[in-house]
Coordinates of C-alpha atoms and ligand atoms in Angstrom, one line a residue:
X6 CA 14.5 -2.7 26.7
X7 CA 11.7 -5.4 27.0
X8 CA 12.0 -9.0 26.1
X9 CA 9.4 -9.1 23.6
X10 CA 10.1 -8.1 19.9
X11 CA 10.0 -4.5 18.8
X12 CA 6.4 -4.1 17.2
X13 CA 6.7 -1.8 14.1
X14 CA 3.8 0.7 14.0
X15 CA 5.0 2.4 10.9
X16 CA 3.3 1.8 7.6
X17 CA 5.8 -0.8 6.4
X18 CA 8.1 -2.4 6.4
X19 CA 5.5 -4.2 8.7
X20 CA 6.4 -7.0 11.0
X21 CA 6.2 -10.5 9.7
X22 CA 5.2 -14.1 11.2
X23 CA 8.0 -16.6 12.0
X24 CA 6.6 -18.9 9.3
X25 CA 7.2 -16.1 6.7
X26 CA 10.7 -15.2 8.2
X27 CA 11.4 -18.9 8.0
X28 CA 10.6 -19.2 4.3
X29 CA 13.5 -16.9 3.7
X30 CA 15.8 -19.7 4.3
X31 CA 14.2 -22.2 1.9
X32 CA 17.6 -22.4 0.1
X33 CA 19.3 -20.8 -3.0
X34 CA 17.5 -21.2 -6.4
X35 CA 18.4 -20.0 -9.8
X36 CA 15.4 -18.3 -11.3
X37 CA 15.9 -20.3 -14.6
X38 CA 15.0 -23.6 -12.9
X39 CA 11.8 -25.2 -13.0
X40 CA 11.4 -24.7 -9.2
X41 CA 11.5 -20.9 -9.9
X42 CA 8.9 -21.2 -12.7
X43 CA 6.4 -23.1 -10.3
X44 CA 7.1 -20.6 -7.5
X45 CA 6.3 -17.6 -9.8
X46 CA 3.2 -19.4 -11.3
X47 CA 1.8 -19.8 -7.7
X48 CA 2.4 -16.4 -6.7
X49 CA 0.9 -14.9 -10.0
X50 CA -2.3 -17.0 -9.3
X51 CA -2.1 -16.3 -5.6
X52 CA -2.2 -12.6 -5.6
X53 CA -5.2 -11.9 -7.7
X54 CA -7.1 -14.8 -5.9
X55 CA -6.2 -13.1 -2.3
X56 CA -7.7 -9.8 -3.6
X57 CA -10.9 -11.2 -5.3
X58 CA -9.4 -10.5 -8.7
X59 CA -8.9 -14.1 -9.9
X60 CA -10.2 -14.5 -13.6
X61 CA -10.2 -10.6 -14.4
X62 CA -6.7 -9.5 -13.4
X63 CA -3.1 -11.0 -14.2
X64 CA -0.3 -10.2 -12.0
X65 CA 3.0 -8.9 -13.1
X66 CA 5.5 -9.4 -10.3
X67 CA 8.6 -7.1 -10.0
X68 CA 11.6 -6.9 -7.8
X69 CA 11.6 -3.6 -6.3
X70 CA 9.6 -1.6 -3.6
X71 CA 6.2 -0.2 -4.1
X72 CA 7.4 2.8 -6.0
X73 CA 8.8 0.3 -8.7
X74 CA 5.0 -0.8 -9.3
X75 CA 3.6 2.5 -9.3
X76 CA 6.4 3.6 -11.8
X77 CA 5.7 0.5 -14.0
X78 CA 2.0 1.1 -13.7
X79 CA 2.0 4.7 -14.9
X80 CA 4.6 4.4 -17.7
X81 CA 2.9 1.3 -19.1
X82 CA -0.6 2.9 -19.3
X83 CA 0.1 6.0 -21.4
X84 CA 0.6 6.2 -25.2
X85 CA 2.9 8.4 -26.7
X86 CA 1.7 11.9 -27.0
X87 CA -1.2 11.3 -24.5
X88 CA -1.1 12.4 -20.9
X89 CA -2.1 11.2 -17.3
X90 CA -4.7 12.7 -14.8
X91 CA -3.4 12.3 -11.2
X92 CA -5.7 12.6 -8.2
X93 CA -3.7 14.2 -5.6
X94 CA -4.3 14.6 -2.0
X95 CA -1.1 13.5 -0.5
X96 CA 2.6 12.5 -0.8
X97 CA 1.9 9.5 -3.1
X98 CA -0.4 11.2 -5.2
X99 CA 2.5 13.9 -5.7
X100 CA 4.8 11.0 -6.3
X101 CA 2.8 9.9 -9.2
X102 CA 3.2 13.3 -10.6
X103 CA 6.9 13.1 -10.2
X104 CA 7.0 9.6 -11.9
X105 CA 5.0 11.0 -14.8
X106 CA 7.2 14.1 -14.9
X107 CA 10.6 12.2 -14.9
X108 CA 9.3 10.2 -17.9
X109 CA 8.4 13.3 -19.9
X110 CA 4.4 12.2 -19.6
X111 CA 2.1 15.3 -19.7
X112 CA 0.2 15.7 -16.3
X113 CA -3.1 17.1 -15.4
X114 CA -4.2 17.1 -11.7
X115 CA -7.2 17.0 -9.5
X116 CA -6.0 18.4 -6.4
X117 CA -7.7 18.3 -2.9
X118 CA -6.6 19.0 0.6
X119 CA -4.8 16.2 2.5
X120 CA -7.6 15.6 4.7
X121 CA -10.5 15.7 2.2
X122 CA -11.2 12.8 0.0
X123 CA -11.1 13.1 -3.8
X124 CA -14.1 14.4 -5.4
X125 CA -15.3 12.0 -8.1
X126 CA -17.2 14.8 -9.9
X127 CA -14.0 16.9 -10.1
X128 CA -12.6 13.7 -12.0
X129 CA -15.5 13.6 -14.2
X130 CA -14.9 17.3 -15.0
X131 CA -11.2 17.0 -15.4
X132 CA -11.9 14.1 -18.1
X133 CA -14.6 16.4 -20.0
X134 CA -12.1 19.0 -20.1
X135 CA -8.9 17.0 -21.4
X136 CA -9.5 14.7 -24.1
X137 CA -6.0 13.4 -24.1
X138 CA -5.9 11.3 -20.8
X139 CA -4.8 7.9 -21.2
X140 CA -4.9 7.2 -17.4
X141 CA -6.5 8.3 -14.3
X142 CA -4.3 7.7 -11.4
X143 CA -5.5 7.5 -7.6
X144 CA -4.2 6.5 -4.4
X145 CA -6.6 4.3 -2.7
X146 CA -5.2 4.8 1.0
X147 CA -3.2 7.9 1.1
X148 CA -0.5 6.8 3.7
X149 CA 0.4 10.4 4.3
X150 CA -2.8 11.0 6.5
X151 CA -4.5 7.7 6.5
X152 CA -7.2 9.0 4.3
X153 CA -9.4 6.8 2.1
X154 CA -10.2 7.9 -1.3
X155 CA -13.6 6.9 -3.0
X156 CA -11.8 4.5 -5.8
X157 CA -15.1 2.7 -6.5
X158 CA -17.0 6.0 -7.5
X159 CA -14.0 7.3 -9.5
X160 CA -13.6 4.0 -11.2
X161 CA -17.3 4.1 -12.5
X162 CA -16.5 7.4 -14.0
X163 CA -13.4 6.3 -15.6
X164 CA -14.9 3.2 -16.9
X165 CA -17.2 5.0 -19.2
X166 CA -13.9 6.7 -21.1
X167 CA -11.0 5.5 -22.9
X168 CA -8.7 6.2 -20.0
X169 CA -7.4 3.3 -17.9
X170 CA -8.1 3.7 -14.0
X171 CA -4.7 2.9 -12.2
X172 CA -4.9 2.7 -8.3
X173 CA -2.2 2.8 -6.0
X174 CA -3.5 0.3 -3.5
X175 CA -0.1 -0.2 -2.1
X176 CA -1.2 0.3 1.5
X177 CA -4.6 -0.8 1.0
X178 CA -4.7 -4.2 -0.4
X179 CA -5.9 -6.8 2.0
X180 CA -6.3 -4.0 4.5
X181 CA -9.2 -1.8 3.5
X182 CA -12.8 -3.1 3.2
X183 CA -13.3 -2.1 -0.2
X184 CA -13.6 -5.2 -2.3
X185 CA -11.4 -4.6 -5.5
X186 CA -13.6 -6.8 -7.2
X187 CA -16.2 -4.2 -7.1
X188 CA -14.0 -1.4 -8.3
X189 CA -13.6 -0.8 -12.2
X190 CA -9.7 -0.9 -11.7
X191 CA -7.6 -1.4 -14.7
X192 CA -4.3 -1.5 -13.1
X193 CA -3.8 -2.2 -9.2
X194 CA -0.4 -1.6 -7.7
X195 CA 0.5 -3.7 -4.5
X196 CA 3.4 -4.9 -2.6
X197 CA 4.6 -8.2 -0.8
X198 CA 4.7 -6.6 2.5
X199 CA 2.1 -4.3 4.1
X200 CA -1.3 -6.0 4.1
X201 CA 0.0 -9.3 2.6
X202 CA 2.7 -9.7 5.5
X203 CA 5.3 -11.0 3.2
X204 CA 8.9 -9.4 3.2
X205 CA 9.6 -6.1 1.5
X206 CA 11.3 -6.1 -1.7
X207 CA 8.9 -7.2 -4.2
X208 CA 5.9 -5.6 -5.7
X209 CA 3.2 -6.2 -8.4
X210 CA 0.8 -4.9 -10.6
X211 CA -2.6 -6.5 -11.3
X212 CA -3.4 -5.7 -14.8
X213 CA -7.1 -6.1 -16.3
X214 CA -8.0 -6.7 -19.7
X215 CA -7.9 -3.1 -20.9
X216 CA -4.5 -2.7 -19.4
X217 CA -3.1 -5.7 -20.9
X218 CA -3.9 -4.3 -24.2
X219 CA -2.6 -0.9 -23.3
X220 CA 0.8 -2.2 -22.1
X221 CA 1.8 -3.4 -25.5
X222 CA 0.8 0.1 -27.0
X223 CA 2.7 2.2 -24.7
X224 CA 6.4 3.2 -25.7
X225 CA 9.2 1.5 -23.9
X226 CA 10.1 4.3 -21.4
X227 CA 12.5 2.2 -19.1
X228 CA 14.3 -1.0 -19.7
X229 CA 13.8 -2.3 -16.1
X230 CA 10.0 -1.4 -15.7
X231 CA 8.7 -2.0 -19.0
X232 CA 5.5 -3.9 -18.2
X233 CA 5.3 -5.6 -21.7
X234 CA 8.6 -7.4 -21.1
X235 CA 7.4 -8.8 -17.8
X236 CA 4.1 -9.8 -19.4
X237 CA 5.8 -11.8 -22.1
X238 CA 8.5 -13.3 -19.9
X239 CA 6.0 -14.2 -16.9
X240 CA 3.5 -15.9 -19.0
X241 CA 6.2 -18.2 -20.0
X242 CA 7.4 -18.5 -16.4
X243 CA 10.3 -16.4 -16.6
X244 CA 11.4 -12.9 -15.5
X245 CA 13.3 -10.3 -17.5
X246 CA 16.0 -9.8 -14.6
X247 CA 17.4 -11.4 -11.5
X248 CA 14.3 -11.7 -9.1
X249 CA 14.7 -11.4 -5.3
X250 CA 13.9 -15.2 -4.9
X251 CA 14.1 -15.4 -1.3
X252 CA 11.6 -12.6 -1.0
X253 CA 9.4 -14.7 -3.3
X254 CA 9.4 -17.5 -1.0
X255 CA 8.4 -15.4 1.7
X256 CA 5.7 -14.2 -0.5
X257 CA 4.6 -17.6 -1.5
X258 CA 4.3 -18.5 2.5
X259 CA 2.5 -15.3 3.2
X260 CA 0.0 -16.1 0.5
X261 CA -0.6 -19.5 2.0
X262 CA -0.8 -18.1 5.5
X263 CA -3.4 -15.4 4.3
X264 CA -5.6 -17.9 2.7
X265 CA -5.3 -20.5 5.6
X266 CA -6.4 -17.7 8.1
X267 CA -9.7 -16.9 6.2
X268 CA -8.4 -14.9 3.3
X269 CA -9.6 -11.4 2.4
X270 CA -12.8 -11.3 4.5
X271 CA -10.8 -12.4 7.8
X272 CA -7.8 -10.0 7.1
X273 CA -9.8 -6.9 6.4
X274 CA -11.8 -7.9 9.6
X275 CA -8.7 -8.1 11.7
X276 CA -7.6 -4.7 10.6
X277 CA -11.0 -3.1 11.4
X278 CA -10.8 -4.5 14.7
X279 CA -7.3 -3.4 15.5
X280 CA -8.3 0.1 14.1
X281 CA -11.4 0.4 16.7
X282 CA -9.1 -1.2 19.6
X283 CA -6.3 1.4 19.2
X284 CA -8.6 4.4 18.3
X285 CA -10.6 3.8 21.6
X286 CA -7.0 4.1 23.4
X287 CA -6.3 7.3 21.5
X288 CA -9.8 8.7 22.6
X289 CA -9.2 7.8 26.1
X290 CA -5.8 9.3 26.1
X291 CA -7.3 12.6 24.6
X292 CA -5.2 12.2 21.6
X293 CA -6.7 14.2 18.5
X294 CA -6.9 12.3 15.1
X295 CA -6.6 14.6 12.0
X296 CA -8.9 12.9 9.6
X297 CA -12.7 12.8 10.1
X298 CA -14.1 9.3 11.1
X299 CA -15.8 8.4 7.9
X300 CA -12.6 8.8 5.7
X301 CA -10.2 7.1 8.0
X302 CA -8.3 4.1 6.9
X303 CA -8.0 0.7 8.8
X304 CA -4.3 1.2 9.6
X305 CA -2.9 4.5 9.7
X306 CA -4.0 7.2 12.4
X307 CA -2.5 10.5 12.1
X308 CA -2.3 12.0 15.5
X309 CA -1.6 15.6 16.7
X310 CA 1.3 15.5 19.2
X311 CA 0.2 16.2 22.6
X312 CA 1.2 19.5 24.0
X313 CA 4.9 20.1 24.8
X314 CA 5.8 16.7 23.4
X315 CA 8.1 16.5 20.4
X316 CA 7.9 13.6 18.2
X317 CA 11.7 12.7 18.6
X318 CA 11.0 12.2 22.4
X319 CA 7.7 10.4 22.2
X320 CA 9.3 8.1 19.4
X321 CA 12.3 7.4 21.6
X322 CA 10.2 6.6 24.9
X323 CA 7.7 4.5 22.9
X324 CA 10.8 2.5 21.3
X325 CA 12.1 1.9 25.0
X326 CA 8.7 0.5 25.6
X327 CA 8.8 -1.8 22.5
X328 CA 7.0 0.1 19.8
X329 CA 8.2 2.1 16.7
X330 CA 5.9 4.8 15.6
X331 CA 6.4 7.0 12.5
X332 CA 6.7 10.8 11.8
X333 CA 4.1 12.9 9.9
X334 CA 5.2 13.6 6.3
X335 CA 5.6 16.8 4.4
X336 CA 3.8 19.8 5.9
X337 CA 2.3 17.8 8.8
X338 CA 5.8 16.7 10.1
X339 CA 6.0 19.4 12.8
X340 CA 2.8 18.8 14.6
X341 CA 1.7 15.2 13.9
X342 CA 2.8 11.6 14.1
X343 CA 1.5 8.4 12.9
X344 CA 0.5 4.9 14.4
X345 CA 0.0 2.2 12.0
X346 CA -1.4 -1.2 12.9
X347 CA -0.1 -3.1 9.8
X348 CA 1.6 -6.6 9.6
X349 CA 1.9 -9.6 12.2
X350 CA 1.1 -7.9 15.5
X351 CA 0.1 -9.9 18.5
X352 CA -3.3 -8.7 19.8
X353 CA -2.0 -8.5 23.4
X354 CA 0.8 -6.0 22.4
X355 CA -1.9 -3.7 20.8
X356 CA -3.8 -3.9 24.2
X357 CA -0.6 -2.9 25.8
X358 CA -0.2 0.0 23.6
X359 CA -2.3 2.2 25.6
X360 CA -0.2 2.1 28.8
X361 CA 3.0 2.6 26.8
X362 CA 1.6 5.5 25.1
X363 CA 0.4 6.9 28.5
X364 CA 3.9 6.6 30.0
X365 CA 5.7 7.8 27.0
X366 CA 3.9 11.0 26.8
X367 CA 4.4 11.7 30.3
X368 CA 8.1 10.8 30.1
X369 CA 8.3 12.9 26.8
X370 CA 6.9 15.9 28.8
X371 CA 9.2 15.5 31.6
X372 CA 6.4 14.7 34.1
Ligands
LIG24 C1 0.2 4.6 -0.9 C2 1.5 4.3 -1.1 N1 2.1 4.3 -2.4 C3 3.4 4.0 -2.3 C4 4.2 3.7 -1.7 C5 5.7 3.5 -1.9 O1 6.3 2.3 -1.6 P1 7.5 2.0 -1.3 O2 8.0 2.7 -0.3 O3 7.7 0.7 -1.0 O4 8.4 2.4 -2.6 C6 3.9 3.8 -0.2 C7 4.7 3.4 0.9 O5 4.4 3.5 2.0 C8 2.5 4.1 0.1 O6 2.1 4.0 1.3

């Protein structure tokens, strides 16, 4: 095993800086104390600011992984007797359907292949066909394959209707070039880890004006994930349930680090540069990428397993060399693996990835 830290090349949890890890040790704090109220206020202001949504979107912070934010967003956006339209081209689109179904919310679906971006015109047609849709839900970056969906174009279509546009931006926020200020997103779901480089365990939804109204009209479908109770509590500096205080400390520090290092423009540039670096390596190594170039995200690359190499063998060889990669999901698990350049990763470790991959592929083949 190498002396240097293991680099996580999976799409979250992502590696974090020492500064963010140290923040976990700021100390014990009761969430009913004024220090927590200040911490919460800083984070609630910081999140929309980092994503260029200050003044248009209000943050609701929840203790739970990204799926908690997705669930809160869906169930708080649909009124009684109304439905959700899910744009589905991957595991996370499917998850939105499972969430709605679990809560008895009727679902319409616009489905496309996992390697094909959603078609905005199909969304327009579905909205014309179904007059009961209260929310259109779309994943920005489908982490399943590393595919980007056209949220700006879909947002323009949804904005002209009564439906809210709910975006699962969990693996896209602060990573992808699309400036969310240019997207008509009513609810945007994100997490503390991934592109913001905080610790996993907290997630959030950013609510625009239309969504803040809708939250109060949707029925209470869950005690824990009822956005209306978070809105009411957080505006008073309170949270309805015991929060992961230490993860909030880390998020607070991650937001400070994000802004000090140049904010949204600098972070997305870093992700673009990393993607170019590693994809150049994949090309030199003859590795084939699943998704066509124009639709690739800035982090996840879905790669065909080289001939005569199993995922398990490749994973283990790369881990010996200091890198954790990730399996393909669902129907793609047998033939593909994923490499994701998310989180705090020293540049030289990404440069060294090429050699590690070359050696690991040879070793996994038994050369
Ligand atoms: C696009 C997307 N949505 C939702 C989730 C779910 O997040 P979590 O695993 O934190 O619940 C993920 C996780 O990777 C994701 O990539």
